Coordinates of C-alpha atoms and ligand atoms in Angstrom, one line a residue:
X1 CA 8.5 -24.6 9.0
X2 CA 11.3 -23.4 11.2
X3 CA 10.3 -20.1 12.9
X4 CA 12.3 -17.7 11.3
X5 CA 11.9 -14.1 12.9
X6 CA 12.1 -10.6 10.8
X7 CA 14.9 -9.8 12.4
X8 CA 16.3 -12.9 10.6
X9 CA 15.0 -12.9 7.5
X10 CA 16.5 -9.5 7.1
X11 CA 20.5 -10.4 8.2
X12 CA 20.0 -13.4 6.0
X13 CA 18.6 -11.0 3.4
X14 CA 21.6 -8.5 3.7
X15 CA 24.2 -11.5 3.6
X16 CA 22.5 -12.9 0.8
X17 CA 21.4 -9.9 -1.9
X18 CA 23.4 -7.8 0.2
X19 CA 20.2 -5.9 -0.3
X20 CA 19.8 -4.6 3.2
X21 CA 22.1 -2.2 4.7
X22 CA 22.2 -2.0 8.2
X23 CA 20.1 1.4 8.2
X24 CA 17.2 0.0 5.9
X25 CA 17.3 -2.9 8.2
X26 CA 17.1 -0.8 11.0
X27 CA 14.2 1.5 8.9
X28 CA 12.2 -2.0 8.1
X29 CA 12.1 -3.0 11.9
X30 CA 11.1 0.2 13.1
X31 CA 8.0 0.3 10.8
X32 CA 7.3 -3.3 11.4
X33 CA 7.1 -2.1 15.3
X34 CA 4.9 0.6 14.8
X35 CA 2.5 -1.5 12.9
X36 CA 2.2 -3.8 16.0
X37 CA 1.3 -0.9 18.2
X38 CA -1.1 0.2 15.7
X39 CA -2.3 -3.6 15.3
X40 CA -2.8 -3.5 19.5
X41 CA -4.9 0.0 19.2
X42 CA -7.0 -0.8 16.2
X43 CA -7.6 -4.0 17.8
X44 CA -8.9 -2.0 21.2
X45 CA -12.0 -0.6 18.9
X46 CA -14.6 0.5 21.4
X47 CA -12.8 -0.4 24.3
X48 CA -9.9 1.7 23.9
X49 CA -11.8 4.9 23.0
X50 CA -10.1 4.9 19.9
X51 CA -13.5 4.8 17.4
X52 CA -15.3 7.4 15.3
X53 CA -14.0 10.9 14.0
X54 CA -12.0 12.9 15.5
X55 CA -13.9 16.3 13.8
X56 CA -10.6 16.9 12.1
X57 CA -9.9 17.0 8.3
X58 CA -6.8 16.0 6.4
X59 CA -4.8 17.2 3.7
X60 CA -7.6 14.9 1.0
X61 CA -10.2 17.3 2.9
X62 CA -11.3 14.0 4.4
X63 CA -12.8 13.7 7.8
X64 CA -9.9 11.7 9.9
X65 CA -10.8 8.6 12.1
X66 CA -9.8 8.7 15.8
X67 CA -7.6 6.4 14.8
X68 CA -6.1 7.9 11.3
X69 CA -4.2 10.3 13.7
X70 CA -3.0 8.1 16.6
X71 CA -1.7 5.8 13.8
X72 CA -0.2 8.8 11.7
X73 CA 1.4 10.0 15.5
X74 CA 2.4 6.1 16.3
X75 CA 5.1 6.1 12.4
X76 CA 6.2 9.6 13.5
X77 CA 7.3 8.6 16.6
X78 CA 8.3 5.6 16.4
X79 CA 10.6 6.8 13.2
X80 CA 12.0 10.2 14.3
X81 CA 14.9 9.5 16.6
X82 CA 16.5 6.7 15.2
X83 CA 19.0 8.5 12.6
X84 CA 17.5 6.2 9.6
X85 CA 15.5 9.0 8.0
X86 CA 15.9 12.6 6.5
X87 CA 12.0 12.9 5.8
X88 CA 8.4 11.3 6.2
X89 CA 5.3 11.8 4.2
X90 CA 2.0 10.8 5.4
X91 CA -1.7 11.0 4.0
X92 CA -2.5 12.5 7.1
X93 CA -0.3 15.6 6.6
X94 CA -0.2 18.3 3.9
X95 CA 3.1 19.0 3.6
X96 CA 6.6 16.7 4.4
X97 CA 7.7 16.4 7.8
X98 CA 11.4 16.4 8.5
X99 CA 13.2 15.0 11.0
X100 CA 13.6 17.3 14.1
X101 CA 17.1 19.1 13.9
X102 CA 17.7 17.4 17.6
X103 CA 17.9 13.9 15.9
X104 CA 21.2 12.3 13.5
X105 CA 19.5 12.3 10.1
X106 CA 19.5 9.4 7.8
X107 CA 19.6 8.4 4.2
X108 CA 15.7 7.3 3.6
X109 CA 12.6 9.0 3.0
X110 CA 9.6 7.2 4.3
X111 CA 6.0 7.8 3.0
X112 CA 3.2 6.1 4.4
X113 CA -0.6 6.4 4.5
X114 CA -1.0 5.2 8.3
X115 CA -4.7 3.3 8.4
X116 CA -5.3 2.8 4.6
X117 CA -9.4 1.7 4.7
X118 CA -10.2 3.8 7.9
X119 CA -13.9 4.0 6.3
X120 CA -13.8 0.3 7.9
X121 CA -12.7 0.5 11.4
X122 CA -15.5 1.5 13.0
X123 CA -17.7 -1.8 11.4
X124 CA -14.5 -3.9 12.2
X125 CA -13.3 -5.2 8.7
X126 CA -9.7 -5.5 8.0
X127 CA -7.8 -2.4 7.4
X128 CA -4.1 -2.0 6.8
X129 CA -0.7 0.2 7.1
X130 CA 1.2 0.7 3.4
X131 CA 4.3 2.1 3.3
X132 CA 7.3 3.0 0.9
X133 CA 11.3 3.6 1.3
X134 CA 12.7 6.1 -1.3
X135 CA 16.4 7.0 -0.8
X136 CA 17.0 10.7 -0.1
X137 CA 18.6 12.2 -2.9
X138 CA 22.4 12.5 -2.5
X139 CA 23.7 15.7 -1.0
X140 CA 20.0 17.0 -0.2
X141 CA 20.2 19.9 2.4
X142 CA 17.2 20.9 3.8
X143 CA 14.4 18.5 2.9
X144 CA 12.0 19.6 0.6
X145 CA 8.4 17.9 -1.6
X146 CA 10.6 17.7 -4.0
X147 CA 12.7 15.2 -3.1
X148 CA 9.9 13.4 -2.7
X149 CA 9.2 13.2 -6.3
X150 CA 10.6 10.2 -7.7
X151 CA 9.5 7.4 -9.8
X152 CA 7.9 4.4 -7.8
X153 CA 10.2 2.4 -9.5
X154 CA 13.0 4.2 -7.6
X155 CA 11.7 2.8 -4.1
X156 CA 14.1 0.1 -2.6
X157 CA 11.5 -1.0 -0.1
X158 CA 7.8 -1.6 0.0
X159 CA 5.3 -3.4 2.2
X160 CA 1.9 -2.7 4.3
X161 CA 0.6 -4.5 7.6
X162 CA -3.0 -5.9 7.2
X163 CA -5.2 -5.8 10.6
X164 CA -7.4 -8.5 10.2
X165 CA -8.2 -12.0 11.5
X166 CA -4.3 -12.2 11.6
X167 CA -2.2 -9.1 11.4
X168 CA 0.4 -9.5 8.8
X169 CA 2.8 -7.8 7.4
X170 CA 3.8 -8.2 3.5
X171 CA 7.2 -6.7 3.0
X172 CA 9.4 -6.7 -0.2
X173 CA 12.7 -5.2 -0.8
X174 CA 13.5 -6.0 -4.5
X175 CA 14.0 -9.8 -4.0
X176 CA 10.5 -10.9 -3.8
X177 CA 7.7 -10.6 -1.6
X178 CA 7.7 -12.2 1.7
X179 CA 4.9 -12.1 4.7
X180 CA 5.3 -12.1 8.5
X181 CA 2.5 -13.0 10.8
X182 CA 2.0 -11.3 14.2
X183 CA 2.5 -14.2 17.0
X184 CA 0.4 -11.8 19.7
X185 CA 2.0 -14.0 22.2
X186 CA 5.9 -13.3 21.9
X187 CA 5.0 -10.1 19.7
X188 CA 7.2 -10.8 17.1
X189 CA 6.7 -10.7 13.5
X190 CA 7.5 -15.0 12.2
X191 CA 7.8 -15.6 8.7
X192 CA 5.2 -17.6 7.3
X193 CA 4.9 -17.2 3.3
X194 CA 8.2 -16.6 1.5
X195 CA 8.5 -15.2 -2.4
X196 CA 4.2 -15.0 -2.5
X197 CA 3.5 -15.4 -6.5
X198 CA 0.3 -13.7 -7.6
X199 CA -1.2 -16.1 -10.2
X200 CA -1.3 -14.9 -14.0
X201 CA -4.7 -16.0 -14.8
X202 CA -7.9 -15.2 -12.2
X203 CA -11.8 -15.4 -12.2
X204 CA -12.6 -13.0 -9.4
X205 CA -12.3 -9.0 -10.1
X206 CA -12.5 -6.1 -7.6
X207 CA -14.1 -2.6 -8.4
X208 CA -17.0 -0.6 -6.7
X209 CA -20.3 -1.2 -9.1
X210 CA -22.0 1.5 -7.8
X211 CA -19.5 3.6 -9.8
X212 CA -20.6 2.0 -13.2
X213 CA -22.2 4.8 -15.0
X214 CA -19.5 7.0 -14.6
X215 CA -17.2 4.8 -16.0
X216 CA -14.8 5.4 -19.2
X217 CA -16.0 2.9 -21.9
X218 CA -12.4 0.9 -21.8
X219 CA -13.8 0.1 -18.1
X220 CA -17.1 -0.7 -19.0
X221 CA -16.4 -2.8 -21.6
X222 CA -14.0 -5.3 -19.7
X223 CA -16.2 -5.1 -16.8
X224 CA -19.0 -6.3 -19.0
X225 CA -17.4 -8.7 -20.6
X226 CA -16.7 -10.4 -17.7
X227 CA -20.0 -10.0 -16.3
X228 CA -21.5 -11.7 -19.2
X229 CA -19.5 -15.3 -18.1
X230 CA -19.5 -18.0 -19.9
X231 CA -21.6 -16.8 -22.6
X232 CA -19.9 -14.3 -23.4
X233 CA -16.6 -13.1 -24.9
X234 CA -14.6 -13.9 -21.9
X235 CA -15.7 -17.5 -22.1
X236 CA -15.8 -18.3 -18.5
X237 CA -17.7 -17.1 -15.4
X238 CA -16.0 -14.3 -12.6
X239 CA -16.7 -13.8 -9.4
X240 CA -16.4 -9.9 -7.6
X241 CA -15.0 -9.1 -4.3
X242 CA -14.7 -5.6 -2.8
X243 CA -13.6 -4.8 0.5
X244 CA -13.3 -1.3 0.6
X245 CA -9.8 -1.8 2.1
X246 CA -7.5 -1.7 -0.5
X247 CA -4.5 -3.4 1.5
X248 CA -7.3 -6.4 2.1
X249 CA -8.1 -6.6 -1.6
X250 CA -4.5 -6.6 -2.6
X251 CA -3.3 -9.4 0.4
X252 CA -6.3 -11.2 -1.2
X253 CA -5.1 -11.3 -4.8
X254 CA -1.4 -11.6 -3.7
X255 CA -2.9 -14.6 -1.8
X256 CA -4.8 -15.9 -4.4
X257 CA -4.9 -14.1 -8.2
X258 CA -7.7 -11.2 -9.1
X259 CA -7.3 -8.2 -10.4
X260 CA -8.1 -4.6 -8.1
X261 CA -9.3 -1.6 -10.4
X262 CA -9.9 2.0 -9.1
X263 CA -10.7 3.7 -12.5
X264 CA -10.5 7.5 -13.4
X265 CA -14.1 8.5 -13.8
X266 CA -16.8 10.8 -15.6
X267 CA -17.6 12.4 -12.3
X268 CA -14.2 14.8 -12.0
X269 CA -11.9 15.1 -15.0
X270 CA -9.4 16.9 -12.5
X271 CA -9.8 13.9 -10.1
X272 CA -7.7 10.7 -11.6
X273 CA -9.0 8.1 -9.4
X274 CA -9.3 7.7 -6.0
X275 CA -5.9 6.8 -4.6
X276 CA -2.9 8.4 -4.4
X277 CA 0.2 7.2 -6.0
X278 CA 3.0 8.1 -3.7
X279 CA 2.2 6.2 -0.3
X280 CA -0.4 3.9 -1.7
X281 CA -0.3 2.9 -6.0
X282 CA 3.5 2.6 -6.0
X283 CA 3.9 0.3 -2.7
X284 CA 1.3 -1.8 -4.0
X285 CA 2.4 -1.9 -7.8
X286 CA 5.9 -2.8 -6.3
X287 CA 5.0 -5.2 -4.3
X288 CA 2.7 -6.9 -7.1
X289 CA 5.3 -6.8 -9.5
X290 CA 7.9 -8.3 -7.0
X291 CA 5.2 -10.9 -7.0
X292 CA 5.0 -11.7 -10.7
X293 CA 1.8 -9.4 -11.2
X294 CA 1.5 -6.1 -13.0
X295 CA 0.1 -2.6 -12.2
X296 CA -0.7 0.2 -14.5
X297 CA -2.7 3.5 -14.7
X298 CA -4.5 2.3 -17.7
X299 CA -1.9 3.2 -19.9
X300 CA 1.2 2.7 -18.4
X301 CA 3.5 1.2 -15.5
X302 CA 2.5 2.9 -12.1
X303 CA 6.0 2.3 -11.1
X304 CA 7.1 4.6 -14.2
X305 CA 5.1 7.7 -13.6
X306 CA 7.1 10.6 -12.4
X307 CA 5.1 11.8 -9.4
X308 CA 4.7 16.7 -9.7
X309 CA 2.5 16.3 -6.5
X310 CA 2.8 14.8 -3.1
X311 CA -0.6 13.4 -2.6
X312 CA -1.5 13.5 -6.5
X313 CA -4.2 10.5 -7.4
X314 CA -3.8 8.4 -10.1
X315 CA -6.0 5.4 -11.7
X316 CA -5.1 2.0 -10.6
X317 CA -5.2 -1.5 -12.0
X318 CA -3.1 -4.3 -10.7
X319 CA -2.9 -7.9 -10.1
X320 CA -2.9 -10.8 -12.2
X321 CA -0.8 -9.9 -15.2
X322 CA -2.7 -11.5 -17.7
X323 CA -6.1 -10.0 -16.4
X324 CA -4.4 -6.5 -16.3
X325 CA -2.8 -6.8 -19.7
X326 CA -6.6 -7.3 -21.0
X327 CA -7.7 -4.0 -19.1
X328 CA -5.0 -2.1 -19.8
X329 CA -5.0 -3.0 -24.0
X330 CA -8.6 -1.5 -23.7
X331 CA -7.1 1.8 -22.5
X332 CA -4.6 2.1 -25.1
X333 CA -6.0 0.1 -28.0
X334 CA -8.3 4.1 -28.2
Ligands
P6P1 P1 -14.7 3.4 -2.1 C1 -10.1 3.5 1.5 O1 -10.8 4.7 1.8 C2 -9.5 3.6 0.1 O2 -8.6 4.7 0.1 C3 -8.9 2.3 -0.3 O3 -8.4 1.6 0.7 C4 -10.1 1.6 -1.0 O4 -9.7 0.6 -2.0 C5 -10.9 2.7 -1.6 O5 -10.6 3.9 -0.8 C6 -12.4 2.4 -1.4 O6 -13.1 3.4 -2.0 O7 -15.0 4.6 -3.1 O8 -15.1 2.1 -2.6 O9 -15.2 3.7 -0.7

């Protein structure tokens, strides 16, 4: 395949869709930069003094890695000047952080949740970067949370970067889903999977077992059912795969089908799941349904759910459409 850069990809985009302004262009790039300083840090590990904790807590009241913070620092940096943004949300930070009044401000908000996985970095499995574009909403003055509350399915630009063999970085912008790999060489981002299709049909699920007994019974059930194979009601056998790192169990079932579930559970009726929907369910469910997949909270659309809080959780179940459909009819069937 001809070496087609990012840079590229996104003029031909813009003449194309005419679905890249210059300033989201300029946005995408500036993200895609970060992540290859973060790649070159997280790729240090213990010989860049970047492993283990660094005794802090974040807004989640999780301890934050070492390297949560320098990747958290790395997006604000690296995005503050340029005149692209009016705002940035991060995992790492409780409140919204605007751009400094000595910088031109721009029309896009950018959330992101800077090492997605961090859990993983210090046994060296692949962890990731997600992030999401929202436009700022016209004539906003002073920046506020709740500008920040829009529907996922208002985002006009998704994507994460994925630290592992390869560092990659998955990027959609409403035209399909399109990857970039990392040449370490040149240091520039080379497309190398265009319009990525997540199969409808898969026989590999992803879910943390050792959660089982506090499942809800629509969860149990189709987990069951699956577990029983061929014998059972599903007809056919499944395998399980669970990284722990949700941006390397999504690359994996945008790379080849499966279906990723982070249920609501028994264990906190105040606690909807695990992740949070802003800067990590409605990237992803964008990006899967850019891909032909689907992603729902068990009862409806992620990208549909009007967000009240900035780092508010919310169930998630996404990937192969057909496999979600099944999960999700559990949910509402009662
Ligand atoms: P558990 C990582 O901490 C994360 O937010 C996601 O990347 C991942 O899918 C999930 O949590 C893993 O959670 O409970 O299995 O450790």
């Amino acid at each position: 395949m001809k070496r087609v850069s990012l840079t590229q990809y996104l003029v031909e985009e813009q003449r194309k869709n005419n679905s890249i302004p210059a300033e989201l262009r300029l946005l995408i790039e500036v993200v895609a930069r970060a992540c290859k300083t973060i790649s070159h840090a997280v790729g240090k590990g213990a010989l860049g003094d970047v492993l283990g904790t660094a005794n802090t807590e974040n807004i989640q009241g999780e301890v934050q890695k070492k390297l949560d913070i320098i990747s958290n620092e790395i997006l604000l940096e690296a995005n503050e000047w340029g005149g692209h943004l009016a705002a940035m949300a991060s995992e790492e930070m409780e409140s919204i952080h605007p751009i400094p009044n000595r910088y031109p401000k721009g029309e896009y908000m950018l959330l992101f949740d800077p090492l997605d996985g961090s859990s993983n970095i210090d046994v060296n499995v692949s962890i990731g970067t997600i992030f999401s574009v929202l436009k700022a909403p016209e004539g906003m003055g002073e920046p506020s949370e709740a500008d920040f509350m829009q529907p996922g399915s208002e985002q006009v630009a998704a994507g994460y970067a994925v630290y592992g063999p390869q560092t990659m970085l998955v990027l959609t912008t409403g035209n399909g889903v399109n990857c970039f790999t990392l040449d370490r060489e040149m240091g520039s981002w080379v497309l190398t999977q265009r319009n990525m299709q997540i199969p409808e049909t898969t026989k590999e699920f992803a879910i943390n077992m050792s959660n089982s007994r506090h499942w809800y019974p629509p969860v149990t059930r189709y987990v069951d059912e699956m577990l029983a194979g061929s014998t059972g009601p599903r007809g056919k056998d499944f395998n399980m795969r669970w990284v722990a790192s949700m941006v390397a169990d999504v690359h994996r079932i945008l790379s080849r089908g499966g279906v990723f579930m982070y249920p609501a559970d028994t264990r906190d009726t105040a606690m909807p799941g695990k992740l949070r929907l802003m800067y990590e369910a409605n990237p992803m469910a964008m990006i899967v349904e850019q891909a032909g997949g689907a992603a729902t909270d068990g009862k409806q659309r992620i990208l549909d759910i009007v967000p009240h809080k900035l780092h508010q959780r919310v169930p998630v179940f996404l990937g192969s459409k057909a496999e979600v459909d099944v999960v999700t009819g559990y949910h509402t069937q009662g």
